[in-house]
Coordinates of C-alpha atoms in Angstrom, one line a residue:
M830 CA -25.5 5.8 -25.3
V831 CA -23.8 5.7 -22.0
D832 CA -24.4 8.3 -19.3
V833 CA -20.7 9.0 -18.8
V834 CA -19.1 11.1 -21.5
L835 CA -15.7 12.9 -21.7
E836 CA -17.0 16.2 -23.1
E837 CA -13.8 18.2 -23.7
M838 CA -10.2 18.8 -22.6
R839 CA -8.2 21.9 -22.6
I840 CA -4.4 21.5 -23.0
R841 CA -1.9 24.3 -22.3
S842 CA 1.9 24.2 -22.7
L843 CA 2.1 20.5 -23.2
G844 CA 4.7 19.4 -25.7
V845 CA 4.1 21.1 -29.0
I846 CA 0.6 22.2 -28.0
D847 CA 0.5 25.8 -26.8
D848 CA -3.2 26.2 -26.0
A849 CA -5.9 24.0 -27.4
V850 CA -9.4 22.8 -26.6
V851 CA -10.4 19.3 -27.6
E852 CA -14.1 19.0 -28.1
L853 CA -15.1 15.3 -28.1
S854 CA -18.2 13.7 -29.5
P855 CA -20.4 11.4 -27.4
G856 CA -20.0 8.8 -30.1
F857 CA -16.9 8.3 -32.3
T858 CA -14.2 11.0 -32.4
A859 CA -11.2 10.6 -34.7
V860 CA -8.0 12.7 -34.0
T861 CA -5.9 13.2 -37.1
G862 CA -2.9 15.3 -38.2
E863 CA 0.5 15.2 -39.8
T864 CA 3.3 13.3 -38.2
G865 CA 4.9 15.4 -35.4
A866 CA 1.8 17.7 -35.1
G867 CA 1.1 16.4 -31.6
K868 CA -1.7 13.9 -31.9
T869 CA 0.0 11.8 -29.2
M870 CA -0.3 14.8 -26.9
V871 CA -4.1 14.2 -26.9
V872 CA -3.4 10.7 -25.5
T873 CA -0.8 12.0 -23.1
S874 CA -3.2 14.7 -21.8
L875 CA -5.9 12.1 -21.1
G876 CA -3.4 10.0 -19.4
L877 CA -2.5 12.8 -17.1
L878 CA -6.1 13.4 -16.3
L879 CA -6.4 9.7 -15.4
G880 CA -3.6 9.8 -12.9
G881 CA -0.7 8.9 -15.3
R882 CA 2.9 9.6 -14.4
A883 CA 4.0 13.2 -14.7
D884 CA 7.2 14.1 -16.6
A885 CA 8.8 17.5 -16.6
A886 CA 9.9 16.8 -20.2
L887 CA 6.2 17.2 -21.2
V888 CA 6.2 20.9 -20.3
R889 CA 6.5 23.2 -23.3
I890 CA 9.9 24.9 -23.5
G891 CA 9.7 28.3 -21.9
A892 CA 6.6 27.5 -19.9
K893 CA 6.5 27.1 -16.1
N894 CA 3.7 24.6 -16.1
A895 CA 1.7 22.3 -18.3
V896 CA -2.0 22.2 -17.5
V897 CA -4.7 19.7 -18.7
E898 CA -8.3 20.3 -17.7
G899 CA -11.1 17.9 -18.5
R900 CA -14.9 17.9 -18.2
I901 CA -16.7 14.5 -17.8
S902 CA -20.4 14.2 -17.5
V903 CA -21.4 11.6 -14.9
P904 CA -24.8 10.6 -13.5
D905 CA -25.4 12.0 -10.0
A906 CA -26.0 8.5 -8.5
G907 CA -23.1 6.9 -10.4
S908 CA -20.2 5.3 -8.6
A909 CA -17.8 7.8 -10.1
A910 CA -19.8 10.7 -8.8
V911 CA -20.2 9.1 -5.4
R912 CA -16.5 8.4 -5.1
A913 CA -15.6 11.9 -6.1
E914 CA -18.1 13.4 -3.6
E915 CA -16.5 11.3 -0.9
A916 CA -13.2 12.9 -1.7
G917 CA -14.8 16.4 -1.2
A918 CA -15.4 17.1 -4.9
E919 CA -18.4 18.9 -6.2
L920 CA -20.3 18.3 -9.5
D921 CA -20.7 21.2 -11.9
D922 CA -24.1 20.9 -13.5
G923 CA -23.8 17.1 -13.7
A924 CA -20.2 17.2 -14.8
L925 CA -17.0 16.4 -13.0
L926 CA -14.1 18.8 -13.6
I927 CA -10.6 17.4 -13.5
S928 CA -7.3 19.2 -13.8
R929 CA -3.7 18.2 -13.6
T930 CA -0.7 20.6 -13.5
V931 CA 2.9 19.5 -14.1
S932 CA 5.7 22.0 -13.3
A933 CA 8.9 22.3 -15.3
E934 CA 10.6 20.9 -12.1
G935 CA 8.5 17.8 -12.4
R936 CA 6.1 18.5 -9.5
S937 CA 2.5 17.5 -10.1
R938 CA -0.8 18.6 -8.7
A939 CA -4.3 17.2 -9.2
H940 CA -7.7 18.8 -8.6
L941 CA -11.1 17.0 -8.8
G942 CA -14.3 19.0 -8.6
G943 CA -12.6 22.1 -7.2
R944 CA -10.8 20.1 -4.5
S945 CA -7.1 19.2 -4.4
V946 CA -6.7 15.4 -4.3
P947 CA -3.9 12.9 -4.5
V948 CA -3.0 11.8 -8.1
G949 CA -4.0 8.2 -7.0
M950 CA -7.6 9.4 -6.7
L951 CA -7.7 10.2 -10.4
A952 CA -6.3 6.7 -11.2
E953 CA -9.1 5.1 -9.1
L954 CA -11.8 7.0 -11.1
A955 CA -10.0 6.1 -14.4
D956 CA -10.6 2.4 -13.9
E957 CA -14.4 3.1 -14.0
L958 CA -14.4 5.7 -16.7
V959 CA -11.9 5.1 -19.5
A960 CA -10.0 2.2 -21.2
V961 CA -6.9 3.4 -22.9
H962 CA -5.3 1.3 -25.6
G963 CA -2.1 2.1 -27.6
Q964 CA 0.9 0.5 -29.1
T965 CA 2.3 -0.4 -25.6
D966 CA -1.0 -2.2 -24.9
Q967 CA -0.6 -4.3 -28.0
Q968 CA 2.8 -5.3 -26.9
G969 CA 1.4 -6.0 -23.4
L970 CA -1.1 -8.4 -25.0
L971 CA 1.9 -10.5 -26.0
K972 CA 2.6 -11.3 -22.3
L973 CA 1.1 -14.5 -21.0
S974 CA 0.2 -12.7 -17.7
R975 CA -1.8 -10.1 -19.6
Q976 CA -3.6 -12.8 -21.7
R977 CA -4.6 -14.6 -18.4
Q978 CA -5.9 -11.3 -17.0
A979 CA -7.9 -10.7 -20.2
L980 CA -9.5 -14.1 -19.9
D981 CA -10.3 -13.6 -16.2
R982 CA -11.8 -10.2 -17.0
Y983 CA -14.0 -11.7 -19.6
A984 CA -15.1 -14.6 -17.4
G985 CA -16.3 -12.3 -14.7
D986 CA -17.6 -14.0 -11.5
T987 CA -17.3 -17.5 -12.9
V988 CA -13.5 -17.1 -12.4
A989 CA -13.5 -14.2 -9.9
V990 CA -15.3 -16.3 -7.2
P991 CA -13.0 -19.4 -7.3
L992 CA -10.0 -17.1 -7.7
A993 CA -10.8 -15.2 -4.5
K994 CA -11.0 -18.4 -2.6
Y995 CA -7.8 -19.6 -4.1
T996 CA -6.0 -16.3 -3.3
G997 CA -7.0 -16.5 0.3
A998 CA -5.7 -20.1 0.7
Y999 CA -2.6 -19.2 -1.3
R1000 CA -1.8 -16.2 1.1
R1001 CA -2.3 -18.4 4.1
L1002 CA -0.1 -21.1 2.7
R1003 CA 2.7 -18.5 2.0
A1004 CA 2.4 -17.3 5.6
V1005 CA 2.5 -20.7 7.1
S1006 CA 5.4 -21.8 4.9
A1007 CA 7.4 -18.7 5.8
E1008 CA 6.9 -19.3 9.5
L1009 CA 7.8 -22.9 9.2
E1010 CA 10.9 -22.1 7.2
E1011 CA 11.9 -19.4 9.7
I1012 CA 11.6 -21.9 12.6
T1013 CA 13.4 -24.8 11.0
T1014 CA 16.2 -22.8 9.3
R1015 CA 16.9 -20.9 12.5
A1016 CA 16.6 -23.9 14.8
R1017 CA 20.3 -23.7 15.8
E1018 CA 20.0 -20.0 16.6
R1019 CA 16.8 -20.5 18.5
A1020 CA 18.4 -23.4 20.5
Q1021 CA 21.3 -21.1 21.4
E1022 CA 18.9 -18.4 22.4
A1023 CA 17.0 -20.9 24.6
D1024 CA 20.3 -22.0 26.3
L1025 CA 21.2 -18.4 27.1
L1026 CA 17.7 -17.7 28.6
R1027 CA 17.9 -20.8 30.7
F1028 CA 21.3 -19.9 32.1
G1029 CA 20.1 -16.4 33.0
L1030 CA 16.9 -17.7 34.6
D1031 CA 18.9 -20.3 36.6
E1032 CA 21.4 -17.6 37.7
I1033 CA 18.6 -15.3 38.9
A1034 CA 16.8 -18.2 40.6
A1035 CA 20.0 -19.1 42.5
V1036 CA 20.1 -15.6 44.0
E1037 CA 16.3 -15.3 44.5
P1038 CA 16.1 -11.4 44.4
R1039 CA 13.1 -9.7 45.9
A1040 CA 11.7 -6.5 44.7
G1041 CA 13.1 -3.5 46.7
E1042 CA 15.7 -5.8 48.4
D1043 CA 18.6 -3.8 47.0
V1044 CA 17.3 -0.6 48.6
E1045 CA 16.9 -2.3 52.0
L1046 CA 20.3 -3.8 51.9
A1047 CA 21.9 -0.5 51.0
A1048 CA 20.4 1.1 54.0
E1049 CA 21.4 -1.7 56.3
A1050 CA 25.0 -1.7 55.0
E1051 CA 25.2 2.1 55.6
R1052 CA 24.0 1.5 59.2
L1053 CA 26.3 -1.4 60.0
G1054 CA 29.3 0.4 58.5
H1055 CA 28.9 3.3 61.0
A1056 CA 27.7 1.2 64.0
E1057 CA 30.2 2.6 66.5
A1058 CA 29.6 6.2 65.6
L1059 CA 25.9 5.7 65.7
A1060 CA 26.0 4.0 69.1
S1061 CA 28.2 6.8 70.6
A1062 CA 26.0 9.5 69.3
A1063 CA 22.8 7.8 70.6
T1064 CA 24.4 7.3 74.1
A1065 CA 25.5 10.9 74.3
A1066 CA 22.1 12.2 73.2
H1067 CA 20.4 9.9 75.8
A1068 CA 22.7 11.3 78.5
A1069 CA 21.9 14.9 77.5
L1070 CA 18.2 14.2 77.7
A1071 CA 17.9 11.8 80.7
G1072 CA 21.2 12.3 82.6
N1073 CA 24.2 10.2 83.2
P1074 CA 23.8 7.6 86.0
E1075 CA 27.5 7.9 86.8
D1076 CA 27.2 11.6 87.4
P1077 CA 24.3 12.2 89.9
E1078 CA 25.1 15.9 90.0
G1079 CA 25.0 16.4 86.2
I1080 CA 22.3 18.5 84.6
D1081 CA 20.0 16.9 81.9
A1082 CA 17.3 18.4 79.7
G1083 CA 14.6 16.2 81.2
A1084 CA 15.4 17.5 84.7
L1085 CA 15.4 21.1 83.5
V1086 CA 12.1 20.8 81.7
A1087 CA 10.6 19.0 84.8
G1088 CA 11.8 21.9 87.0
A1089 CA 10.2 24.5 84.6
H1090 CA 7.0 22.6 84.6
R1091 CA 6.8 22.4 88.5
A1092 CA 7.5 26.2 88.7
L1093 CA 4.5 27.0 86.4
E1094 CA 2.2 24.4 88.0
A1095 CA 2.3 26.3 91.3
V1096 CA 0.8 29.5 89.8
R1097 CA -1.1 28.3 86.7
S1098 CA -4.4 28.8 88.3
H1099 CA -3.9 32.5 88.4
D1100 CA -3.5 33.1 84.7
N1101 CA -4.8 31.1 81.8
A1102 CA -2.0 32.1 79.5
L1103 CA 0.6 30.8 81.9
A1104 CA -1.5 27.6 82.3
G1105 CA -1.3 27.1 78.5
L1106 CA 2.5 27.4 78.6
A1107 CA 2.6 25.0 81.5
E1108 CA 0.7 22.4 79.4
R1109 CA 3.1 22.8 76.5
I1110 CA 6.1 22.4 78.7
G1111 CA 4.5 19.2 80.1
E1112 CA 4.1 17.9 76.5
I1113 CA 7.8 18.7 75.9
G1114 CA 8.7 16.7 78.9
I1115 CA 6.7 13.7 77.7
L1116 CA 8.3 14.0 74.2
L1117 CA 11.8 14.2 75.8
A1118 CA 11.1 11.1 77.8
D1119 CA 9.8 9.2 74.7
V1120 CA 12.9 10.2 72.7
S1121 CA 15.2 9.4 75.5
G1122 CA 13.7 5.9 75.8
E1123 CA 14.0 5.3 72.1
L1124 CA 17.6 6.4 72.1
A1125 CA 18.4 4.0 74.9
G1126 CA 16.7 1.1 73.0
Y1127 CA 18.5 2.1 69.7
A1128 CA 21.9 2.0 71.4
D1129 CA 21.1 -1.4 73.0
D1130 CA 19.7 -2.9 69.7
L1131 CA 22.4 -1.6 67.4
D1132 CA 24.2 -4.6 65.8
A1133 CA 27.8 -3.9 65.2
D1134 CA 28.5 -7.5 64.1
P1135 CA 31.1 -7.4 61.3
L1136 CA 29.9 -10.9 60.1
R1137 CA 26.5 -9.5 59.4
L1138 CA 28.0 -6.5 57.5
A1139 CA 30.1 -9.0 55.4
A1140 CA 26.9 -11.0 54.6
V1141 CA 25.1 -7.8 53.6
E1142 CA 27.9 -6.7 51.3
E1143 CA 28.1 -10.2 49.7
R1144 CA 24.4 -10.2 49.0
R1145 CA 24.6 -6.7 47.5
A1146 CA 27.4 -7.8 45.3
A1147 CA 25.4 -10.7 44.0
L1148 CA 22.4 -8.4 43.2
T1149 CA 24.7 -5.9 41.6
Q1150 CA 26.0 -8.6 39.3
L1151 CA 22.5 -9.6 38.3
V1152 CA 21.6 -5.9 37.6
R1153 CA 24.7 -5.5 35.5
K1154 CA 23.9 -8.5 33.4
Y1155 CA 20.1 -8.4 33.1
G1156 CA 19.0 -5.0 34.3
G1157 CA 20.0 -3.2 31.1
P1158 CA 20.7 0.5 31.5
V1159 CA 18.6 0.8 34.6
K1160 CA 20.5 1.7 37.8
G1161 CA 19.8 2.6 41.4
A1162 CA 16.6 1.6 43.2
E1163 CA 15.0 0.1 40.0
G1164 CA 17.9 -2.3 39.3
V1165 CA 16.4 -5.5 40.9
A1166 CA 13.0 -4.6 39.5
A1167 CA 14.5 -4.5 36.0
V1168 CA 16.1 -7.9 36.6
L1169 CA 12.8 -9.4 37.7
A1170 CA 11.1 -7.9 34.6
W1171 CA 13.8 -9.5 32.4
A1172 CA 13.2 -12.8 34.0
E1173 CA 9.5 -12.6 33.3
R1174 CA 10.1 -11.8 29.6
A1175 CA 12.7 -14.5 29.4
A1176 CA 10.4 -17.1 30.8
A1177 CA 7.7 -16.3 28.3
R1178 CA 10.2 -16.4 25.4
L1179 CA 11.7 -19.7 26.6
T1180 CA 8.2 -21.2 26.7
E1181 CA 7.8 -20.1 23.1
L1182 CA 11.1 -21.5 22.0
D1183 CA 10.6 -24.8 23.9
G1184 CA 7.4 -25.2 22.0
D1185 CA 9.1 -25.1 18.6
D1186 CA 8.8 -28.9 18.1
D1187 CA 5.1 -28.7 18.8
R1188 CA 4.7 -25.6 16.6
I1189 CA 6.7 -27.3 13.7
G1190 CA 4.3 -30.2 13.9
E1191 CA 1.2 -27.9 13.8
L1192 CA 2.6 -25.8 10.9
T1193 CA 3.6 -28.8 8.9
A1194 CA 0.1 -30.3 9.3
E1195 CA -1.5 -27.0 8.3
R1196 CA 0.8 -26.6 5.3
D1197 CA 0.0 -30.0 4.0
A1198 CA -3.7 -29.4 4.5
L1199 CA -3.5 -26.1 2.7
R1200 CA -1.6 -27.6 -0.2
A1201 CA -4.3 -30.2 -0.7
E1202 CA -7.0 -27.5 -0.4
L1203 CA -5.1 -25.3 -2.9
G1204 CA -4.9 -28.1 -5.4
G1205 CA -8.6 -28.5 -5.3
L1206 CA -9.2 -24.8 -5.7
A1207 CA -6.6 -24.6 -8.5
Q1208 CA -8.5 -27.3 -10.3
A1209 CA -11.8 -25.4 -9.9
L1210 CA -10.1 -22.3 -11.3
T1211 CA -8.7 -24.3 -14.3
D1212 CA -12.1 -25.7 -15.1
A1213 CA -13.7 -22.2 -14.9
R1214 CA -11.0 -20.7 -17.1
T1215 CA -11.2 -23.5 -19.6
A1216 CA -14.9 -23.1 -20.0
A1217 CA -14.6 -19.3 -20.3
A1218 CA -11.7 -19.6 -22.8
E1219 CA -13.9 -21.5 -25.2
R1220 CA -16.6 -18.8 -25.1
F1221 CA -14.0 -15.9 -25.2
A1222 CA -12.1 -17.5 -28.2
A1223 CA -15.4 -18.0 -30.1
A1224 CA -16.5 -14.4 -29.5
V1225 CA -13.1 -12.9 -30.6
T1226 CA -13.0 -15.2 -33.6
A1227 CA -16.5 -13.9 -34.6
E1228 CA -15.3 -10.3 -34.2
L1229 CA -12.2 -10.9 -36.4
G1230 CA -14.6 -11.9 -39.1
S1231 CA -15.9 -8.4 -39.0
L1232 CA -12.4 -7.0 -39.2
A1233 CA -11.4 -8.4 -42.6
M1234 CA -10.0 -11.7 -41.1
P1235 CA -12.9 -14.0 -41.9
H1236 CA -10.9 -17.1 -41.9
A1237 CA -8.9 -16.4 -38.7
R1238 CA -9.4 -18.6 -35.7
V1239 CA -8.5 -17.7 -32.1
T1240 CA -8.1 -20.3 -29.4
F1241 CA -6.8 -20.2 -25.8
A1242 CA -4.4 -22.8 -24.4
V1243 CA -4.9 -23.3 -20.7
R1244 CA -2.1 -25.5 -19.4
Q1245 CA 0.1 -26.2 -16.3
T1246 CA 3.8 -26.8 -15.8
E1247 CA 4.9 -29.8 -13.8
D1248 CA 6.8 -29.1 -10.7
P1249 CA 7.6 -31.6 -8.0
E1250 CA 7.4 -28.9 -5.4
G1251 CA 3.9 -27.7 -6.6
V1252 CA 0.4 -28.8 -5.9
E1253 CA -1.6 -31.7 -7.3
V1254 CA -4.0 -30.6 -10.0
G1255 CA -5.7 -33.2 -12.2
G1256 CA -3.5 -36.0 -11.0
R1257 CA -0.3 -34.1 -11.7
T1258 CA 2.0 -32.1 -9.4
V1259 CA 2.2 -28.6 -11.1
A1260 CA 3.7 -25.2 -10.4
Y1261 CA 1.4 -22.6 -8.8
G1262 CA 1.4 -18.9 -8.1
P1263 CA -0.9 -16.2 -6.7
S1264 CA -3.3 -16.5 -9.7
G1265 CA -3.5 -20.2 -9.8
A1266 CA -1.7 -23.0 -11.6
D1267 CA -2.6 -22.0 -15.1
E1268 CA -0.6 -20.6 -18.0
V1269 CA -3.0 -19.0 -20.4
E1270 CA -1.8 -18.3 -24.0
L1271 CA -3.7 -16.7 -26.9
L1272 CA -3.2 -18.6 -30.1
L1273 CA -4.0 -17.4 -33.6
A1274 CA -4.5 -19.3 -36.9
P1275 CA -4.7 -16.5 -39.4
H1276 CA -6.1 -18.7 -42.3
P1277 CA -7.3 -22.2 -42.9
G1278 CA -4.6 -24.8 -42.9
A1279 CA -2.3 -22.7 -40.7
S1280 CA -1.5 -24.1 -37.3
A1281 CA -2.5 -22.1 -34.3
R1282 CA 0.5 -20.3 -33.0
P1283 CA 1.1 -17.8 -30.1
I1284 CA 0.1 -14.3 -31.3
A1285 CA 3.6 -13.1 -30.4
K1286 CA 4.9 -15.4 -33.2
G1287 CA 1.9 -15.9 -35.5
A1288 CA 0.4 -12.3 -35.8
S1289 CA 1.7 -9.4 -37.9
G1290 CA 1.4 -5.9 -36.6
G1291 CA -1.9 -5.3 -38.4
E1292 CA -3.3 -8.6 -37.3
L1293 CA -2.3 -7.9 -33.7
S1294 CA -4.1 -4.6 -33.8
R1295 CA -7.2 -6.2 -35.0
V1296 CA -7.0 -9.0 -32.4
M1297 CA -6.7 -6.4 -29.7
L1298 CA -9.6 -4.4 -31.1
A1299 CA -11.7 -7.6 -31.3
V1300 CA -10.8 -8.4 -27.7
E1301 CA -11.9 -4.9 -26.6
V1302 CA -15.2 -5.1 -28.6
V1303 CA -15.9 -8.4 -26.9
F1304 CA -15.2 -6.8 -23.5
A1305 CA -17.6 -4.0 -24.4
G1306 CA -20.4 -6.5 -24.5
T1307 CA -19.5 -8.2 -21.2
D1308 CA -17.6 -5.6 -19.1
P1309 CA -18.4 -2.2 -20.6
V1310 CA -16.4 0.9 -20.0
P1311 CA -17.9 4.3 -20.8
T1312 CA -15.0 5.7 -22.9
Y1313 CA -12.4 3.9 -25.0
L1314 CA -9.3 5.6 -26.3
F1315 CA -7.3 3.9 -29.1
D1316 CA -3.9 5.3 -30.0
E1317 CA -3.2 4.2 -33.6
V1318 CA -4.9 0.8 -33.1
D1319 CA -4.8 0.7 -36.9
A1320 CA -1.0 0.6 -37.1
G1321 CA 0.2 -1.8 -39.8
V1322 CA -3.3 -2.0 -41.4
G1323 CA -4.5 -0.7 -44.7
G1324 CA -7.0 -1.2 -47.4
K1325 CA -10.1 -3.3 -46.7
A1326 CA -8.9 -4.1 -43.2
A1327 CA -8.8 -0.4 -42.4
V1328 CA -12.3 0.1 -43.6
E1329 CA -13.5 -2.8 -41.4
I1330 CA -11.7 -1.4 -38.4
G1331 CA -13.4 1.9 -38.9
R1332 CA -16.8 0.2 -39.3
R1333 CA -16.2 -1.8 -36.1
L1334 CA -15.1 1.2 -34.1
A1335 CA -18.3 3.0 -35.3
K1336 CA -20.3 0.0 -34.1
L1337 CA -18.6 0.1 -30.7
A1338 CA -19.4 3.8 -30.5
K1339 CA -23.1 3.1 -30.5
S1340 CA -22.8 1.8 -26.9
A1341 CA -19.7 3.7 -25.7
Q1342 CA -17.7 6.9 -26.3
V1343 CA -14.8 6.1 -28.6
V1344 CA -11.8 8.3 -29.3
V1345 CA -9.3 7.2 -31.9
V1346 CA -5.9 8.7 -32.8
T1347 CA -5.4 7.5 -36.4
H1348 CA -3.5 8.1 -39.5
L1349 CA -5.9 6.1 -41.7
P1350 CA -8.6 8.0 -43.7
Q1351 CA -10.7 4.8 -43.9
V1352 CA -11.0 4.9 -40.1
A1353 CA -11.4 8.6 -39.7
A1354 CA -14.3 8.6 -42.2
F1355 CA -16.5 6.6 -39.9
A1356 CA -16.1 9.1 -37.0
D1357 CA -19.0 11.2 -35.8
R1358 CA -16.5 14.1 -35.2
Q1359 CA -13.0 14.6 -36.6
L1360 CA -10.4 16.7 -34.9
L1361 CA -7.3 18.0 -36.6
V1362 CA -4.1 18.6 -34.7
E1363 CA -2.4 21.1 -36.9
K1364 CA 1.1 22.6 -36.6
T1365 CA 2.1 26.2 -37.2
D1366 CA 5.5 27.8 -37.2
D1367 CA 6.1 31.2 -35.6
G1368 CA 9.7 32.0 -36.4
S1369 CA 11.6 29.4 -34.5
V1370 CA 8.7 28.3 -32.4
T1371 CA 6.5 25.4 -33.4
R1372 CA 2.9 25.4 -32.0
S1373 CA 0.0 23.0 -32.4
G1374 CA -3.7 23.5 -32.0
V1375 CA -6.8 21.4 -32.3
K1376 CA -9.8 22.2 -34.4
V1377 CA -13.1 20.5 -35.3
L1378 CA -13.4 19.7 -39.0
E1379 CA -16.7 20.0 -40.8
G1380 CA -17.8 20.0 -44.3
E1381 CA -15.1 21.0 -46.8
E1382 CA -12.4 21.1 -44.1
R1383 CA -13.0 17.4 -43.3
V1384 CA -12.8 16.5 -47.0
R1385 CA -9.5 18.3 -47.4
E1386 CA -8.0 16.5 -44.4
L1387 CA -9.2 13.1 -45.6
S1388 CA -7.7 14.0 -49.0
R1389 CA -4.4 14.8 -47.4
M1390 CA -4.5 11.5 -45.5
L1391 CA -5.2 9.6 -48.7
A1392 CA -2.8 11.2 -51.1
G1393 CA -0.8 13.8 -49.2
Q1394 CA -2.5 16.5 -51.4
E1395 CA -5.4 18.4 -50.0
D1396 CA -6.4 19.8 -53.4
S1397 CA -6.1 16.7 -55.5
E1398 CA -9.4 16.1 -57.3
T1399 CA -8.9 12.4 -57.3
A1400 CA -8.1 12.4 -53.6
R1401 CA -11.1 14.6 -52.9
A1402 CA -13.4 12.3 -54.8
H1403 CA -12.1 9.3 -52.9
A1404 CA -12.5 11.2 -49.6
E1405 CA -16.1 12.1 -50.4
E1406 CA -16.7 8.5 -51.4
L1407 CA -15.3 7.3 -48.1
L1408 CA -17.5 9.7 -46.1
A1409 CA -20.6 8.7 -48.1
S1410 CA -19.8 5.0 -47.6
A1411 CA -19.3 5.5 -43.9
R1412 CA -22.6 7.4 -43.5
G1413 CA -24.3 4.7 -45.5
D1414 CA -23.0 2.0 -43.1
A1415 CA -24.1 4.1 -40.1

């Protein structure tokens, strides 16, 4: 037996189930009950534990929440335990506790090993722990994509390795083709963009702005615009400090300070404090003389040329126009800097656009090389699938012989569709996609003389159920999953075929845990444990519970399933015979 076992589930307020504990066997567990009793809720509950979609409609009427709790034994060093511990979960005596709560408003919460986790975490673990198969899975098997996936899963690394190489090349080809299409289809737009960038760069180059130039020109314009007032003020200030040559009798600050200094110099030797003041007055005199000289030079150098002012204003106008067009929202001292930054970006983008022709050539060459490479990889993938298809079909055909279809024959058709825009595989140009160039179709010839037809057209409901079970049994030998859940996999089956399905499920349960929701007594009789989902009426309220059947109770349930009468002696005898036959086969 496997080390991973789903030991039990507790279901509360889910659909018709009020509160029930589902105790599962390590081997084969059959879940039975009358129609409408809630057998499907067992499957739904497990689906919730495995990260399935939550639906507020699942919550029992009158309840606030539906809760499903599960206990799965896992080996400490197993990948499931390691992944759970990475998420912060803790094992409980070698078991992983999982819970899922769905509110009446549709909100959902998940817990793993006592730690709140995203629902997606449960789905990740589910891939390693449980394989769920129901009516929808049978219909899914009719899709060509699902049939290809089944073949690839069976083939294992013989397909997975070339498929990984193919997928990498395919993704690169898609990226290269998308970039090439973008460049070529937008060639006109890109040419227009390039023309606008060139015009802007030429306009900026004609003006030749310098960083900080706008600040300098603003200051110069301010000075030139007030030249007369500035000159008059400087002359008056100079006269106040150094005197007016035209007025020898006038008093100036320099002369007054010099007189004060001479007065103190005469007596400074008598008092250190006064000597200090004399030095400070001397410093003032020197400072006044320096300022006076600078004022004289300022007045002489001041340029009041109106032509220069006009040139400055013209230059400022040219810079302002550039800032308005290329500086964006930036204003003030950073305007020219923004223009220069735009020019730098525009030059880089123009280089990129001007290189389109070269880039188109490079991408075209790479695309052609990738298409050739992809054709070779697709051929390798086709060869691997074709070889695996022969083995897979032979194994499924052999299993069908154990499921009351001894003359049935299963084959796989691996083919391609011609497409002039595709890749060359086997000397033909064929369509291709992310999984290769192959269309894989499962064909069934149910009896000798019958032509092999697609299972969607050539298989009845019962035959489809057995084909799906045969496929899963083959998988169990090549890609085992610890637990299998089958929801009425025996639909459309009866008689000897039902017995063979029960026998095959029992055989599968020797290497894995198998849980089957069934309405057939021939299947349930082979189970190691049988669970009954029973319905009770409390006034206007319908409730369902789950109980383990043993001994007489199991015989009664099998009798009901056989004849609809629990106390029929004939049905009881048949039920006991079924159980005895099943135990004998075990």
